[in-house]
PDB file of C-alpha atoms in Angstrom:
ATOM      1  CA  UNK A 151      55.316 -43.104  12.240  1.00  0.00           C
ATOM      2  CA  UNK A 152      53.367 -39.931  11.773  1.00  0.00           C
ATOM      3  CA  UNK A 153      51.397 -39.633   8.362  1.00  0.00           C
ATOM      4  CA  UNK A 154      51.591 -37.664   5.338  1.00  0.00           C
ATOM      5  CA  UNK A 155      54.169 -35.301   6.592  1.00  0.00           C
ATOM      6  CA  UNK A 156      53.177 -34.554  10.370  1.00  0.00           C
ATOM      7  CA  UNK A 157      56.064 -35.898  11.732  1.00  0.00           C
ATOM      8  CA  UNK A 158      56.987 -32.244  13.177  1.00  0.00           C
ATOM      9  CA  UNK A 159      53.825 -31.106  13.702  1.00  0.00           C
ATOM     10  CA  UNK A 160      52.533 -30.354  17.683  1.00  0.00           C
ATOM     11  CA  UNK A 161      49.355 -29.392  18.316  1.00  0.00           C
ATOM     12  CA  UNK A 162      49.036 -26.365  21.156  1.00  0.00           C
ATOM     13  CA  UNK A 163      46.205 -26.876  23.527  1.00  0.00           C
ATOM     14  CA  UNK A 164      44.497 -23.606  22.941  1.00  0.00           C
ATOM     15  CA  UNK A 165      43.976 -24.326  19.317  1.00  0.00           C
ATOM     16  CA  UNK A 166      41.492 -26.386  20.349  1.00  0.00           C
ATOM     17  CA  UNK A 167      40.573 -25.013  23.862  1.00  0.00           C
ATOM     18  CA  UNK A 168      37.291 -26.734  23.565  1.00  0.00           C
ATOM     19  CA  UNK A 169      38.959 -30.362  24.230  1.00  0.00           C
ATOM     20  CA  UNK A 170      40.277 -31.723  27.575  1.00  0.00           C
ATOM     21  CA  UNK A 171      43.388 -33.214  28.140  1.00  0.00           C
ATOM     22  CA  UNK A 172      42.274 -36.604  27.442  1.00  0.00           C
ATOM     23  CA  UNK A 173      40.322 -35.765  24.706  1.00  0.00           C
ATOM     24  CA  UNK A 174      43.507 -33.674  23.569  1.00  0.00           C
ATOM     25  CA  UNK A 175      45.631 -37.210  23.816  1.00  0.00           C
ATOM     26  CA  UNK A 176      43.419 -39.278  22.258  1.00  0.00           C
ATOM     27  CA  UNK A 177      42.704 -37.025  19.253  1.00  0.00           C
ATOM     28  CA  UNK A 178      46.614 -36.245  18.375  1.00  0.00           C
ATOM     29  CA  UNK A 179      47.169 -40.276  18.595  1.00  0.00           C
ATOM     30  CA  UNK A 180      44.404 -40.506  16.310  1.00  0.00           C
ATOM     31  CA  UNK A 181      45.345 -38.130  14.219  1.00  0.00           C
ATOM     32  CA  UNK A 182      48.951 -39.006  13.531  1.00  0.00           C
ATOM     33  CA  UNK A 183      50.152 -35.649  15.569  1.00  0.00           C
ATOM     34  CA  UNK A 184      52.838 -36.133  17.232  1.00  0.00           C
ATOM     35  CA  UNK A 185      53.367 -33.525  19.834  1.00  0.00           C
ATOM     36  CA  UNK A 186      51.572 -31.108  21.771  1.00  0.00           C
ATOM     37  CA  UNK A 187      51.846 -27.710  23.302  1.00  0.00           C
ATOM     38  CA  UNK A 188      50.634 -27.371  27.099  1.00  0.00           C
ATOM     39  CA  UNK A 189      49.386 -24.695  28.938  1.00  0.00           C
ATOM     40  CA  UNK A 190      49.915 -24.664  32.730  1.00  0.00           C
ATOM     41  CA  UNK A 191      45.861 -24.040  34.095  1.00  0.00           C
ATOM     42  CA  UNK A 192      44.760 -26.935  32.647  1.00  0.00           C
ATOM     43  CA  UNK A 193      47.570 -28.920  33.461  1.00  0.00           C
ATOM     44  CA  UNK A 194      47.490 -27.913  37.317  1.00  0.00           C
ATOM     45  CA  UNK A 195      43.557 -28.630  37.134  1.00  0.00           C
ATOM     46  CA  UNK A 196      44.262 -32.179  35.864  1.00  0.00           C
ATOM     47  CA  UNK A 197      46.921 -32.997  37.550  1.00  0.00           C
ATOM     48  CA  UNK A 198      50.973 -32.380  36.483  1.00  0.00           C
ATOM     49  CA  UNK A 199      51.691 -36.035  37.043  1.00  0.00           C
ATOM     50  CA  UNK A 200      48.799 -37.509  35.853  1.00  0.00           C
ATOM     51  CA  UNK A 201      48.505 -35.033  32.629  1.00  0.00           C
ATOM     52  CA  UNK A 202      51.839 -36.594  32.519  1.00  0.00           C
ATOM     53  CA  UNK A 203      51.452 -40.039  31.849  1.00  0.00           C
ATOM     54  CA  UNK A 204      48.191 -39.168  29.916  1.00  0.00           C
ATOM     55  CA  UNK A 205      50.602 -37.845  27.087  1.00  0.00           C
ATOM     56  CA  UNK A 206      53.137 -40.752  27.650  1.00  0.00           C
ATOM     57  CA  UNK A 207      50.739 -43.277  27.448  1.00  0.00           C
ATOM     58  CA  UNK A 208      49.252 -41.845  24.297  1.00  0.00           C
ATOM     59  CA  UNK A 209      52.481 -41.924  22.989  1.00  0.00           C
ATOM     60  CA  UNK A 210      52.966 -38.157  22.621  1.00  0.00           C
ATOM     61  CA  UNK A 211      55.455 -35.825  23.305  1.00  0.00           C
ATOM     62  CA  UNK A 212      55.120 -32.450  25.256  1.00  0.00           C
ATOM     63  CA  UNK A 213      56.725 -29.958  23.363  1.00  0.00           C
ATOM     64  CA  UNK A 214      56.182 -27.106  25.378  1.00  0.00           C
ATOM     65  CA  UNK A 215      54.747 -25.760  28.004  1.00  0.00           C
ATOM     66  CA  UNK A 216      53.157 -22.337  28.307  1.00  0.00           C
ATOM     67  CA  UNK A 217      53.540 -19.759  29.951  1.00  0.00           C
ATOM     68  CA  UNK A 218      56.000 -18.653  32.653  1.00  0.00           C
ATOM     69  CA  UNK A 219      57.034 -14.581  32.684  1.00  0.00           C
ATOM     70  CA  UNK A 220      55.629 -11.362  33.739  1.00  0.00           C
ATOM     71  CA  UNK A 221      58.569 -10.724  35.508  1.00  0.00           C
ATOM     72  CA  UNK A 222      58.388  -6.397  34.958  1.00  0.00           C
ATOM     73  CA  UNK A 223      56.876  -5.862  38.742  1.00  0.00           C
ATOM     74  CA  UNK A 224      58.656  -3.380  40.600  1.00  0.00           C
ATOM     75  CA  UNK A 225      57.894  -4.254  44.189  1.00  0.00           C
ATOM     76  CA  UNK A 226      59.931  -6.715  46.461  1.00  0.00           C
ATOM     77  CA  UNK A 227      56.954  -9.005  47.131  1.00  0.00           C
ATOM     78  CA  UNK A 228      55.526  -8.931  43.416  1.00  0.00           C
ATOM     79  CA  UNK A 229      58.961  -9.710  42.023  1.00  0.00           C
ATOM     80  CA  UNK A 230      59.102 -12.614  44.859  1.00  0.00           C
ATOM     81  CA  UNK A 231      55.871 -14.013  44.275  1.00  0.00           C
ATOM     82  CA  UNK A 232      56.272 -13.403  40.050  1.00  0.00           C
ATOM     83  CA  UNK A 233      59.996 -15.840  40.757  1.00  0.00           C
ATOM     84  CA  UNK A 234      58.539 -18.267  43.549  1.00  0.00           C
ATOM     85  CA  UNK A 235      55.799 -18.788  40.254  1.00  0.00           C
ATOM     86  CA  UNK A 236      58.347 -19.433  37.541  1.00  0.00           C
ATOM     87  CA  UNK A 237      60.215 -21.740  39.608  1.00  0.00           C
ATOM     88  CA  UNK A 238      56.659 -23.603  40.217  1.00  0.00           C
ATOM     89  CA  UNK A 239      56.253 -23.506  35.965  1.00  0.00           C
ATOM     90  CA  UNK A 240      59.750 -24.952  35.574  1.00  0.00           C
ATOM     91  CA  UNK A 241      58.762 -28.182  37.511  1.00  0.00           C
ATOM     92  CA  UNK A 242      55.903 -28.468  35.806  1.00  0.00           C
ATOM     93  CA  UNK A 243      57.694 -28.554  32.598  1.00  0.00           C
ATOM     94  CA  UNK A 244      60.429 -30.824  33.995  1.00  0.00           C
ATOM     95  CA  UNK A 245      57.297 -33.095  35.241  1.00  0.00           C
ATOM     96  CA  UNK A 246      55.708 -33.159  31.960  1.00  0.00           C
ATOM     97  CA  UNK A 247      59.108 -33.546  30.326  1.00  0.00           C
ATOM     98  CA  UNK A 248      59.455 -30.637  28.051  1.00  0.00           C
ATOM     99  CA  UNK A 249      62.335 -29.381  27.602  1.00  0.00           C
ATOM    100  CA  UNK A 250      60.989 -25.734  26.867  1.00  0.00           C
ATOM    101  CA  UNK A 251      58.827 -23.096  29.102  1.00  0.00           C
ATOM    102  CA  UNK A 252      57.791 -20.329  26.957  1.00  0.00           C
ATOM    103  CA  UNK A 253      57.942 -16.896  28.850  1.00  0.00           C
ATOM    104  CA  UNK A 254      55.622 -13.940  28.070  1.00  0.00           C
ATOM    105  CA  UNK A 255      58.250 -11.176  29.741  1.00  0.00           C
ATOM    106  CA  UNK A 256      55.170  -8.945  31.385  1.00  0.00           C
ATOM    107  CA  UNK A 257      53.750  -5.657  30.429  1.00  0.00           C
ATOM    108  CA  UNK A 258      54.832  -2.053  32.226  1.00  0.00           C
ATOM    109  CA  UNK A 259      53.926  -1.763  35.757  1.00  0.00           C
ATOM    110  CA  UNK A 260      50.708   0.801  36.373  1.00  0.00           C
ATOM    111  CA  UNK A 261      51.868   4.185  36.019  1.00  0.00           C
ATOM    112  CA  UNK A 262      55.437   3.262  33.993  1.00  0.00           C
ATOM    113  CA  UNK A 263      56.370   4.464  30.677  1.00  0.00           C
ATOM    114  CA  UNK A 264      59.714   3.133  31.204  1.00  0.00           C
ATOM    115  CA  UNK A 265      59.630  -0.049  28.498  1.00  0.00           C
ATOM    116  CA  UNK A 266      63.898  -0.510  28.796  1.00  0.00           C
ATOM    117  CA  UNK A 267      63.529  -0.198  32.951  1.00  0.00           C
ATOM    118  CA  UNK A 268      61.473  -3.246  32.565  1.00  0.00           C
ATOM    119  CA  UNK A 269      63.149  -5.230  30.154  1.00  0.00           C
ATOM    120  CA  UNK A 270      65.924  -4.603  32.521  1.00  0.00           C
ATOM    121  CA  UNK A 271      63.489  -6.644  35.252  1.00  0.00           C
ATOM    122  CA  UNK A 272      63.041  -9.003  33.249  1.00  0.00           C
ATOM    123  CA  UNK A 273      66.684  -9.823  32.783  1.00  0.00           C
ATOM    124  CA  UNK A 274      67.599  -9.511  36.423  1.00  0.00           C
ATOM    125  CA  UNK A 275      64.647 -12.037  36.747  1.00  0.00           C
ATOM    126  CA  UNK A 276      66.741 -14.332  34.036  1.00  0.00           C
ATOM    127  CA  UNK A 277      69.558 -14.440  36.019  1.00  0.00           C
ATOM    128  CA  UNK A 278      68.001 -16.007  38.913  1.00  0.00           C
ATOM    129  CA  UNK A 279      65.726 -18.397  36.761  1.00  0.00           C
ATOM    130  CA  UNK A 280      68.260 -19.874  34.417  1.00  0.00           C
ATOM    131  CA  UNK A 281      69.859 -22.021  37.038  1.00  0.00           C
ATOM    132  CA  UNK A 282      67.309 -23.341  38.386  1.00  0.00           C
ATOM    133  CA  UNK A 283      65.440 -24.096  34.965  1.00  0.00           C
ATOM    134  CA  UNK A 284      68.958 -25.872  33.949  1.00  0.00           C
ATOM    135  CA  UNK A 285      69.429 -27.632  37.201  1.00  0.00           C
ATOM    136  CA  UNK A 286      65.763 -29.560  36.196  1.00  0.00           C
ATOM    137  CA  UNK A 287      66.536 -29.774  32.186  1.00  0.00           C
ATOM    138  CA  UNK A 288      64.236 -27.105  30.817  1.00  0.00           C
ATOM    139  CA  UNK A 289      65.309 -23.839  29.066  1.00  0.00           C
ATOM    140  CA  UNK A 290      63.566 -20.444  29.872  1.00  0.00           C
ATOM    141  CA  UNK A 291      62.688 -19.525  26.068  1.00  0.00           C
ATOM    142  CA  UNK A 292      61.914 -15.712  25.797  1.00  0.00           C
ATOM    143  CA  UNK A 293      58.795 -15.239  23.668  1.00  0.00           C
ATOM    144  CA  UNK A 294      58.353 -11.649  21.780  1.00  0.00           C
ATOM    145  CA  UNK A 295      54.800 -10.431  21.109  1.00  0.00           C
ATOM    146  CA  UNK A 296      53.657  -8.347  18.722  1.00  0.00           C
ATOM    147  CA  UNK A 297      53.953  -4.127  19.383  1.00  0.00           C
ATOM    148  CA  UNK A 298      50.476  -4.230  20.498  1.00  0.00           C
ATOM    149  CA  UNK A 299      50.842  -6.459  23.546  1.00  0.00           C
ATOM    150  CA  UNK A 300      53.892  -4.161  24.900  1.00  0.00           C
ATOM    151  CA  UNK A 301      51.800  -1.776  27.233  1.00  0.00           C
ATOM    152  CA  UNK A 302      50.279  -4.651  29.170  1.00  0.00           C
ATOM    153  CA  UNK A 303      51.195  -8.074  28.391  1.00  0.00           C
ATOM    154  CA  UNK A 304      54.936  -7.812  27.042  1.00  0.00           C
ATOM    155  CA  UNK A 305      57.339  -5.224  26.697  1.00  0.00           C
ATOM    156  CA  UNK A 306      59.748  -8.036  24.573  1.00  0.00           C
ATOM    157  CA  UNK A 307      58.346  -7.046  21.000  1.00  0.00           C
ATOM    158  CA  UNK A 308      60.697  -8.196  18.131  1.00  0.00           C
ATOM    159  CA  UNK A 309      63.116 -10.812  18.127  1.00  0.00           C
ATOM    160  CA  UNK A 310      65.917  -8.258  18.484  1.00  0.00           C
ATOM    161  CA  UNK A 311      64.872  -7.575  21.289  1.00  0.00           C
ATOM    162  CA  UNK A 312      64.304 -10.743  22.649  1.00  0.00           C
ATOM    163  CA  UNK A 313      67.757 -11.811  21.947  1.00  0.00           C
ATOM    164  CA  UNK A 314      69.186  -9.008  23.180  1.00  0.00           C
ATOM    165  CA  UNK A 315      67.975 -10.550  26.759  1.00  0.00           C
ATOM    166  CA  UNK A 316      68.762 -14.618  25.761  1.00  0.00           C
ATOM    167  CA  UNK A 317      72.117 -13.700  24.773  1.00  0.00           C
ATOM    168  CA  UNK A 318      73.002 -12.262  28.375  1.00  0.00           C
ATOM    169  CA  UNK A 319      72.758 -16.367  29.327  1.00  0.00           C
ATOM    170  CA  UNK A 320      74.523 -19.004  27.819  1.00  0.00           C
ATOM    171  CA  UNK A 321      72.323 -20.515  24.982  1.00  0.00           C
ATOM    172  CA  UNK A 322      70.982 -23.682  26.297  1.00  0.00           C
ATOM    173  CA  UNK A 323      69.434 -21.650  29.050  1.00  0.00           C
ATOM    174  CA  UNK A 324      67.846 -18.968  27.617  1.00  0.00           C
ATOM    175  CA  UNK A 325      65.947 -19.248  24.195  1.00  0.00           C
ATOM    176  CA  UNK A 326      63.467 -17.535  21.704  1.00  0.00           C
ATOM    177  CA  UNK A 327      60.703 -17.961  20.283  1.00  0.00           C
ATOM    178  CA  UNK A 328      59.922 -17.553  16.833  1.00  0.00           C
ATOM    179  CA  UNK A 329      55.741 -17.434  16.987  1.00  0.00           C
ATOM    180  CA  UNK A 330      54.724 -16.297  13.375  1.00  0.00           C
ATOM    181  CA  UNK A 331      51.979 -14.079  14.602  1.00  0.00           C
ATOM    182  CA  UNK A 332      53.973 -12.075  16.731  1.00  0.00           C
ATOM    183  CA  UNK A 333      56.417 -11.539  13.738  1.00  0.00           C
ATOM    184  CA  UNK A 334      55.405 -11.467  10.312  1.00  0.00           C
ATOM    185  CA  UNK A 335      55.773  -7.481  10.088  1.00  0.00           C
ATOM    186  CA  UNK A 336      58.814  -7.496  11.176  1.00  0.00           C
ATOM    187  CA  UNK A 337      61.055  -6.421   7.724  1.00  0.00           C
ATOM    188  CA  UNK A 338      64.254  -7.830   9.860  1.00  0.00           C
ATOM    189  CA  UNK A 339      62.683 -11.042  11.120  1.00  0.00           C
ATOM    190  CA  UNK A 340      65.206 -13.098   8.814  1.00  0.00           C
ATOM    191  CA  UNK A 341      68.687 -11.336  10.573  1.00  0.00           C
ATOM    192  CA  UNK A 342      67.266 -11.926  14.020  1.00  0.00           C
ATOM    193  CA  UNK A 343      66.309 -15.629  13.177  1.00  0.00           C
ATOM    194  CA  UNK A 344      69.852 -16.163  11.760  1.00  0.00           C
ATOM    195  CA  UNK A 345      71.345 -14.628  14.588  1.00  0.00           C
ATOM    196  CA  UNK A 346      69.422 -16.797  16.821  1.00  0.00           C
ATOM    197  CA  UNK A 347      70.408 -20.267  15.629  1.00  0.00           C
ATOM    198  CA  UNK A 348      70.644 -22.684  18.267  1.00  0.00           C
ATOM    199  CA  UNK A 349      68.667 -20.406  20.419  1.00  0.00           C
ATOM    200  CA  UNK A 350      65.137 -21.036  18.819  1.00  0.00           C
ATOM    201  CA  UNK A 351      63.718 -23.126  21.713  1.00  0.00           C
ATOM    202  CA  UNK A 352      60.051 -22.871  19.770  1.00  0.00           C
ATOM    203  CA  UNK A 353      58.615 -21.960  16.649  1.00  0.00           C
ATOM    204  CA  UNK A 354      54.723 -21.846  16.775  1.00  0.00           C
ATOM    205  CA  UNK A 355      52.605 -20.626  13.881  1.00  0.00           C
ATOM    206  CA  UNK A 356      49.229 -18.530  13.341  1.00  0.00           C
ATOM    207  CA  UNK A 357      47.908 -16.521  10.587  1.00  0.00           C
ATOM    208  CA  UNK A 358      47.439 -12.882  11.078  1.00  0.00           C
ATOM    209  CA  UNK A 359      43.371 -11.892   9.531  1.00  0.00           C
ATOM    210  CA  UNK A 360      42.067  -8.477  10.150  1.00  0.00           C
ATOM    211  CA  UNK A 361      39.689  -6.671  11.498  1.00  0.00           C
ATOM    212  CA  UNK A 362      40.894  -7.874  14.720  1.00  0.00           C
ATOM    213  CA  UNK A 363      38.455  -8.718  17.255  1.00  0.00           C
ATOM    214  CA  UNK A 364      37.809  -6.522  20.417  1.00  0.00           C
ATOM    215  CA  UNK A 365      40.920  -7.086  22.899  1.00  0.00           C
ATOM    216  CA  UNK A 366      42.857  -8.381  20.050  1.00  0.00           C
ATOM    217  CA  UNK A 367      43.864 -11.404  22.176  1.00  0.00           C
ATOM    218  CA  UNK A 368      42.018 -13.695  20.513  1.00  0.00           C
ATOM    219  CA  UNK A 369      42.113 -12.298  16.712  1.00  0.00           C
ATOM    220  CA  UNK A 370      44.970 -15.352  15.797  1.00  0.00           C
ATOM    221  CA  UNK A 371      43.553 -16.881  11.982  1.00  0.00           C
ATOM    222  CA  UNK A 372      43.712 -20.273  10.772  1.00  0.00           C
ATOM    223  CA  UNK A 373      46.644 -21.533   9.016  1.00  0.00           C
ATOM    224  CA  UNK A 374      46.298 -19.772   5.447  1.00  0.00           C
ATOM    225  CA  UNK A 375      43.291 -17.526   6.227  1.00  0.00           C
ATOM    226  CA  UNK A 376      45.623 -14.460   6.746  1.00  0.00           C
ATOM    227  CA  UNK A 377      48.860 -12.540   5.338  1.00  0.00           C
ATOM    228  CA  UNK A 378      51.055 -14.568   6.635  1.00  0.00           C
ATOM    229  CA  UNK A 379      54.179 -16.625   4.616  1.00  0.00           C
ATOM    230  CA  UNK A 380      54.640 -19.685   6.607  1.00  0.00           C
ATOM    231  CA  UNK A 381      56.818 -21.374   3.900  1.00  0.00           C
ATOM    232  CA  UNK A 382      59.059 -18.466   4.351  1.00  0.00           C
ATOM    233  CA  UNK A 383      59.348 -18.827   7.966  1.00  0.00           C
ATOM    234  CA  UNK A 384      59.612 -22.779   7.782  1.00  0.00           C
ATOM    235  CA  UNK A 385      62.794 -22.324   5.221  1.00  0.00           C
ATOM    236  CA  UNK A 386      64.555 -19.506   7.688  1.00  0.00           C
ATOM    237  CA  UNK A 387      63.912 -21.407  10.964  1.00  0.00           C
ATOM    238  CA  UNK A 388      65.446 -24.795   9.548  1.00  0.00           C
ATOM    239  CA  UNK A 389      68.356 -22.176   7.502  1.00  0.00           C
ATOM    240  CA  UNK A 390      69.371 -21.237  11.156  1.00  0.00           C
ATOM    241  CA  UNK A 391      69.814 -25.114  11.971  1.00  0.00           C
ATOM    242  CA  UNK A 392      66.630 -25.589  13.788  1.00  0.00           C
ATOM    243  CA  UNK A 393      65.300 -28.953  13.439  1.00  0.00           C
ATOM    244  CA  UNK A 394      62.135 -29.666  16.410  1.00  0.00           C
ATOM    245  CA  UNK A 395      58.622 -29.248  16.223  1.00  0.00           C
ATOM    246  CA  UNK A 396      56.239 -26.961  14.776  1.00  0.00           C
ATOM    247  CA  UNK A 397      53.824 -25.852  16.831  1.00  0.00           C
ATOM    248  CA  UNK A 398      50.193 -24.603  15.769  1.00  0.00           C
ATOM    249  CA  UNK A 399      48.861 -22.178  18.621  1.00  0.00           C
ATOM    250  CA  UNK A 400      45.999 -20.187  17.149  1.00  0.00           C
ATOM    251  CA  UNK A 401      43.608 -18.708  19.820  1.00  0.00           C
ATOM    252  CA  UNK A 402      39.958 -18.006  17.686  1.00  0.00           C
ATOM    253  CA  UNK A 403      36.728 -18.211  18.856  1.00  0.00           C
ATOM    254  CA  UNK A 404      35.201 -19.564  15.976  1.00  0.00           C
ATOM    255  CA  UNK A 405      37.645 -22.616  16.043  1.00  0.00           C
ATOM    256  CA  UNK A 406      36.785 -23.386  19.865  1.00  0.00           C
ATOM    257  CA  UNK A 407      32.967 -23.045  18.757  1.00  0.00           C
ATOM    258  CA  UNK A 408      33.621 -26.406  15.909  1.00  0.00           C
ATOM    259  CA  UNK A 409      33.684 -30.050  16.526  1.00  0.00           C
ATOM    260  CA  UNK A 410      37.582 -30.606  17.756  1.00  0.00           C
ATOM    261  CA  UNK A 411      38.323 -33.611  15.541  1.00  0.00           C
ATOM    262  CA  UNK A 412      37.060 -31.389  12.479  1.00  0.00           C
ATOM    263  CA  UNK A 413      39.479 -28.600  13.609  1.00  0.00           C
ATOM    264  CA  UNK A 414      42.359 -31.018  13.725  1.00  0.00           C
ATOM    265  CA  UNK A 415      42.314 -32.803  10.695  1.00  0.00           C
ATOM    266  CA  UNK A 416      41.839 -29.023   9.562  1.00  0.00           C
ATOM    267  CA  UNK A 417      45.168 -28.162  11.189  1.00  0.00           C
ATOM    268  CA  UNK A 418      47.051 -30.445   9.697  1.00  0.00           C
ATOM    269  CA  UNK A 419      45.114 -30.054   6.220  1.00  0.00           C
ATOM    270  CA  UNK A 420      46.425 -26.365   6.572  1.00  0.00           C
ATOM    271  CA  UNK A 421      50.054 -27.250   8.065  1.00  0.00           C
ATOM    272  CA  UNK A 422      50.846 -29.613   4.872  1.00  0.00           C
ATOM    273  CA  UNK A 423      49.174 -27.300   2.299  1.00  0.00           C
ATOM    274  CA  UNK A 424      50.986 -23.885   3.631  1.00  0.00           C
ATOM    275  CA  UNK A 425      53.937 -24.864   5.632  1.00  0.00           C
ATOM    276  CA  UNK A 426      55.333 -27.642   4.573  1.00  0.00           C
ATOM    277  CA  UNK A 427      58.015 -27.234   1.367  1.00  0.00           C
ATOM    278  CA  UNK A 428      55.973 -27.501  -2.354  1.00  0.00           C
TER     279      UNK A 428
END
């Protein structure tokens, strides 16, 4: 049984990029974490199968896998090729036995300006996915990023937004994803996560800290370093009758430059101090 409160606690990969798979496995077991977030490079380096039974063996579960999307191409053979990859990231999942495959929707096509043209794409690109994704036992879970990704990375930006595409699908198809950092401005984050209910495939936390860094990508602050009310979130999430694991996915620099075990027991120092109910 996980310790001291961890029990819904995953650990995404990224947060501590600096770790391999099996490093990743055998730290979590140590550490009483439970689960663990996946991203697909990694994964297809090491091996789907094997990376796999690394996590079964360890006793860990996969609670998602990252990232499937960028689905706003315009041309006949992008759009095929951007599919023919999805389909490839929903086996993965279904290999590695998550039940969730987080998609980052895409940003606009060179030249575009039309951000509801592409969120259009992406839903045509929905219809075709969902299916499939259901036929294998993973949903498609739509994940909105903050304003500043929308030119180039994705044009989904609030939850509104995001469900405005899920809801087009029935709901254990096509999910959301309530990521902290992508949302914390939002003044109607609580409507949208009470209107998404069942649909919250993921929730996945990071502190937002300013200045951000050049390309912004990687400007995602410890647990408690930032402006960010986790304990808010945590109450609306479980309000709206979701009840599966909370995933840290914080993409820093600094935290990929420490000693990984250091980091972790960090994490979950932060998670119980600033997430978890007082």
């Amino acid at each position: 049984m996980p310790p001291n409160g961890l029990s819904r606690l995953s650990l995404n990969q990224e947060t501590i990029k600096q770790w391999s798979l099996p490093e990743l496995a055998e730290g979590c077991a140590k550490a009483g974490v439970p689960g663990v977030g996946l991203w697909r490079a990694p994964v297809q380096e090491y091996g789907v199968e094997r990376a796999a039974r690394l996590m079964r063996d360890a006793g860990l579960t996969v609670t998602s896998l990252c990232r499937g999307g960028f689905l706003t191409g315009v041309g006949a053979a992008d759009r095929a090729a951007a599919l023919a990859d999805n389909r490839r990231a929903v086996d993965e999942a279904a290999a590695l036995g998550t039940a969730t495959l987080v998609l980052v929707s895409g940003g606009l096509p060179p030249g575009s300006r039309d951000l509801h043209a592409a969120r259009e794409r992406v839903a045509d690109a929905l219809a075709e996915l969902a299916p499939y994704a259901a036929e294998r036992g993973v949903r498609l879970a739509i994940e909105p990023l903050h304003p500043m990704f929308a030119s180039d990375r994705c044009v989904v930006s609030t939850l509104s937004q995001a469900l405005d595409l899920a809801e087009r699908f029935p709901a254990d198809r096509v999910g959301v994803v309530v990521d902290t950092y992508h949302l914390w401005w939002d003044d109607r984050v609580a409507d949208g996560i009470a209107r998404a209910g069942e649909r919250i495939a993921a929730f996945q936390l990071a502190d937002w800290i300013t200045p951000l860094p050049a390309g912004v990508l990687l400007g995602r602050g410890q647990l408690g370093d930032g402006t960010v009310d986790f304990r808010r979130f945590h109450a609306l999430v479980d309000a709206a009758g979701y009840t599966g694991p909370i995933e840290v996915e914080i993409f820093n620099e600094a935290l990929w430059s420490r000693d990984g075990t250091e980091v972790l027991a960090e994490v979950a120092d932060r998670y119980i101090t600033h997430v978890l109910p007082s």
